[in-house]
Amino acid sequence: MMKPSAILVVLLALLTRGASAQQPPNIVFFFTDDQTTSTLGCYGNPIIQTPNIDQLARRGTRFENAFVSQAICWVSRTTILTGLTGRSYGTPGNRELATADAVRELYTDRLRASGYRTGYFGKWHAKMPKDFRREDHFDEFEAIGRNPFYKRQADGSLRHETEVIVDRGIDFIQRQDPDKPFALNLWFNACHAEDSDRRPGIGHFPWPRSVDGMYEDVQIPEPRLASPGIFESQPEFLKTTINRERYFWRWNTPQKYQTNMRAYYRMVSGIDGAIGRFMKALEDAGMADNTIIVYSADNGYYMGNRGFAGKWSHYDDALRVPMIVMDPRVPEDAKGQVSQKTVLNLDLPSTFLDYASVEIPDRYQGTSIRRIVQGDAVDEWRTESFHEHFAVRNRIPAFEGLRNHQYKYVRYFDNGGYEFLHDLQNDPEELTNLVDDPDHADVLAQMRKRTDARVQQLGGPLQPLDLFNESTDPMPVAAANVSAKPDADGFVRVFDGKSLRGWSGDSKYWSVQDGALTGVADGTLKMNRFITWKHSTVRNFDLRVKVKVTTGGNSGIQYRGTMRPDLGLDVVSGYQCDVVADRPDYNGMLYDEKGRRIIARTGQKVVIDTDGQPWIVGEFPIRDFEPDQWHEYRVLVKGNHHQHWIDGHMTSDVIDLDEAGRSLEGVLAVQVHVGPAMKIQYKDFRIKHLPDNLPLIHAGEVTIAEGSLGVKPQGRLPKDWQPPVYAAAASVE
């Protein structure tokens, strides 16, 4: 027979368990930026490694048809905070700006009033009224943005914003009162590109260094909708918007596409690793069994599909987002389910309040998805969703319309009311516009009428636009000129003479002095230190710059370079026009830091054969240029033909036939070199971007004379070294 004391212990345990079961659940919301469903393993990507997010899907509910009402950062985010569509929360005449009434009470305020401790760490990108204070709506708040992604820590180290945000989240839960529920928002800046830094890879898509090297040996499949005809089928106003402009920043060449996709994948895997770290901390804190985890994104993302980048338009690439909700308390048969129901970002604030048993305001326009996650039969659910875009109307075409299981209808009301009607069942890629199809006239008329009604419900039509600015030529002659402002002679200023704006390098070595881009080394360098131009990659160009270097100084103008994060965030390897104070036979030569090293010494005309061997096919005089004086360097690159000059005197002329070793595009940089103490200065730095499609010179078009000598390589050579001699048997054909 059980002793009374033992019975008391059991009763207390049962009461405690019952009280725990009644405690409202904690809520953690992981929110990413610019992410499509196609970049997660649980949504079918066979390459990307996202084990922790996939585990959430296996334990929770993955929504196959999750969308945003407006595909742009700040509108999507404000929609979640307020429970209202952009058209409804916006100020008349300035719909991007939230009204004071709309943001007086956020969903977090309701949670706090019911006893929740709320935290917010990460990206805050919402256009709020003048007197709005973000900090007033959370118990703990810290805006953590990009620009830059790598945050300098107290010990001098750099830490990625993804890691910093999760650091704050872990600290938040470790200080949590176990008897008080919490709601924690961890809103990442990743996977948003660093728009001001267009250097492919770690420049444009910076990743946490913990995932260095991932995907480097993987060939990413090309965009599924990459056919030029798909882009050509778009109306003109979509072909000239920033969707197309940013395509040339990210995806327009195979090399740039591979580099940036690998970098983007690393950003996703970096988020996944951080989530794994958080989940372990949650488990260690004993809170995992009563914590709801939500994972979603603020909008979808064009990754080259249709010839586009970014988001902003009406296709599912922009509107569709991942959404995973994991409630550890649901029945086993509800774990790992995939829901086909249409859900929206608009539903999330209602869902959070529902989980907390807090009354959902009547003005909220979304619906809680809690019952779906629990595995309940939910027969009454939306069959149609409203989507719009009106942000940045002077540069992004605005639209409104409806999407249901069968059809999507939208109209671009600032562009003559241009309409699209897609049959999503028979044309899931949205390649065919059925607006002019007589067989769909009734469907079109019905969807127009329902769109009119929904617009009226949400706030009414928007006022006509006064002015629209095209962002790009659909097929620019030189992609590097997209977003650039060439002068009357076609040159773009690379350096403004006042600041390091537009450049990336270590301020320990680089500064602006006397109106010049200035690099300084004290003679103790263990590695060359670079500063890189961030505005575009360079392909074919005519570059002019005045250079002054001190006696003993060694520098170089790097071009068509590749960033080398494995060596350092500022390290670049590529072609180089050498700047050497005391070696006339090096000053102005062509060097290749990618591995081929000296290609042509100063005064040499060279052809690099298809096997990578440089042959001297001509020579010109070598001149001495005084140190500590300004000299004008010129680099002209057309296809695979490179020419260098100093003060109008040619120093190098090279044709590069080596397909394996050469580069046709890359970044622009300058460097300070290991060796003696030095000071290098660059001013009047400008570049003219030449057409992308300049022809390459092929082997059959050049002649290497019998008996031509090979270029003397760099490094210590045997005393009896003799240059190779070209023979007819080693023809370049």
mmCIF file of C-alpha atoms in Angstrom, residues 27 29 31 63-70 75-86 107 111 187 292 294-298 319 321-325 339-356 358 360-361 363-373 378 380-387 454 458:
data_model
loop_
_atom_site.group_PDB
_atom_site.id
_atom_site.type_symbol
_atom_site.label_atom_id
_atom_site.label_comp_id
_atom_site.label_asym_id
_atom_site.label_seq_id
_atom_site.Cartn_x
_atom_site.Cartn_y
_atom_site.Cartn_z
ATOM 1 C CA ILE A 27 6.600 31.220 -29.824
ATOM 2 C CA PHE A 29 9.539 33.177 -35.329
ATOM 3 C CA PHE A 31 12.031 35.136 -40.575
ATOM 4 C CA PHE A 63 2.787 24.651 -46.337
ATOM 5 C CA GLU A 64 3.111 24.069 -50.050
ATOM 6 C CA ASN A 65 1.073 27.140 -50.999
ATOM 7 C CA ALA A 66 2.279 29.956 -48.760
ATOM 8 C CA PHE A 67 2.339 33.429 -50.292
ATOM 9 C CA VAL A 68 2.834 37.062 -49.390
ATOM 10 C CA SER A 69 0.249 39.693 -50.190
ATOM 11 C CA GLN A 70 2.951 42.104 -51.445
ATOM 12 C CA VAL A 75 5.369 45.967 -46.738
ATOM 13 C CA SER A 76 5.530 42.253 -45.988
ATOM 14 C CA ARG A 77 7.073 42.913 -42.583
ATOM 15 C CA THR A 78 4.584 45.625 -41.652
ATOM 16 C CA THR A 79 1.753 43.330 -42.728
ATOM 17 C CA ILE A 80 2.923 40.778 -40.166
ATOM 18 C CA LEU A 81 3.285 43.371 -37.418
ATOM 19 C CA THR A 82 -0.156 44.901 -38.040
ATOM 20 C CA GLY A 83 -2.286 42.088 -39.477
ATOM 21 C CA LEU A 84 -3.202 44.335 -42.409
ATOM 22 C CA THR A 85 -2.419 44.423 -46.113
ATOM 23 C CA GLY A 86 -0.338 47.297 -47.375
ATOM 24 C CA TYR A 107 0.516 41.848 -32.295
ATOM 25 C CA LEU A 111 0.999 39.286 -26.341
ATOM 26 C CA TRP A 187 14.422 38.310 -38.295
ATOM 27 C CA ILE A 292 6.050 26.740 -31.290
ATOM 28 C CA VAL A 294 7.631 29.226 -37.200
ATOM 29 C CA TYR A 295 9.895 29.589 -40.244
ATOM 30 C CA SER A 296 9.053 31.806 -43.210
ATOM 31 C CA ALA A 297 10.359 34.570 -45.501
ATOM 32 C CA ASP A 298 9.260 38.101 -46.360
ATOM 33 C CA LEU A 319 4.930 35.709 -54.168
ATOM 34 C CA VAL A 321 7.530 31.698 -49.710
ATOM 35 C CA PRO A 322 8.451 28.815 -47.430
ATOM 36 C CA MET A 323 6.280 28.424 -44.357
ATOM 37 C CA ILE A 324 6.844 25.775 -41.710
ATOM 38 C CA VAL A 325 5.077 25.650 -38.350
ATOM 39 C CA SER A 339 -0.760 21.258 -46.383
ATOM 40 C CA GLN A 340 -2.004 22.379 -49.785
ATOM 41 C CA LYS A 341 -4.161 25.153 -48.326
ATOM 42 C CA THR A 342 -3.402 28.700 -49.407
ATOM 43 C CA VAL A 343 -1.884 30.593 -46.492
ATOM 44 C CA LEU A 344 -0.488 34.114 -46.341
ATOM 45 C CA ASN A 345 1.967 36.175 -44.336
ATOM 46 C CA LEU A 346 -1.211 38.017 -43.370
ATOM 47 C CA ASP A 347 -2.220 34.931 -41.343
ATOM 48 C CA LEU A 348 0.789 34.933 -39.023
ATOM 49 C CA PRO A 349 -0.201 37.582 -36.445
ATOM 50 C CA SER A 350 -3.612 35.929 -36.034
ATOM 51 C CA THR A 351 -1.841 32.602 -35.612
ATOM 52 C CA PHE A 352 0.496 33.929 -32.921
ATOM 53 C CA LEU A 353 -2.394 35.405 -30.936
ATOM 54 C CA ASP A 354 -4.442 32.245 -31.345
ATOM 55 C CA TYR A 355 -1.640 30.095 -29.922
ATOM 56 C CA ALA A 356 -1.428 32.470 -26.959
ATOM 57 C CA VAL A 358 -5.338 36.101 -27.016
ATOM 58 C CA ILE A 360 -7.668 38.428 -32.405
ATOM 59 C CA PRO A 361 -8.690 41.989 -33.367
ATOM 60 C CA ARG A 363 -9.585 44.455 -38.067
ATOM 61 C CA TYR A 364 -7.036 41.691 -38.729
ATOM 62 C CA GLN A 365 -7.395 40.485 -42.304
ATOM 63 C CA GLY A 366 -5.748 37.090 -41.928
ATOM 64 C CA THR A 367 -6.864 33.829 -40.349
ATOM 65 C CA SER A 368 -5.107 31.663 -37.781
ATOM 66 C CA ILE A 369 -3.575 28.497 -39.239
ATOM 67 C CA ARG A 370 -3.371 26.797 -35.840
ATOM 68 C CA ARG A 371 -6.103 24.253 -36.563
ATOM 69 C CA ILE A 372 -4.390 23.187 -39.784
ATOM 70 C CA VAL A 373 -1.144 22.613 -37.895
ATOM 71 C CA VAL A 378 -10.627 22.651 -41.783
ATOM 72 C CA GLU A 380 -13.961 26.488 -44.352
ATOM 73 C CA TRP A 381 -10.877 28.114 -45.769
ATOM 74 C CA ARG A 382 -10.033 30.768 -48.323
ATOM 75 C CA THR A 383 -10.224 29.706 -51.943
ATOM 76 C CA GLU A 384 -8.754 32.929 -53.308
ATOM 77 C CA SER A 385 -6.030 35.343 -52.189
ATOM 78 C CA PHE A 386 -5.418 38.993 -53.000
ATOM 79 C CA HIS A 387 -1.987 40.220 -54.111
ATOM 80 C CA ARG A 454 -11.588 43.267 -53.007
ATOM 81 C CA LEU A 458 -9.098 46.926 -48.574
#
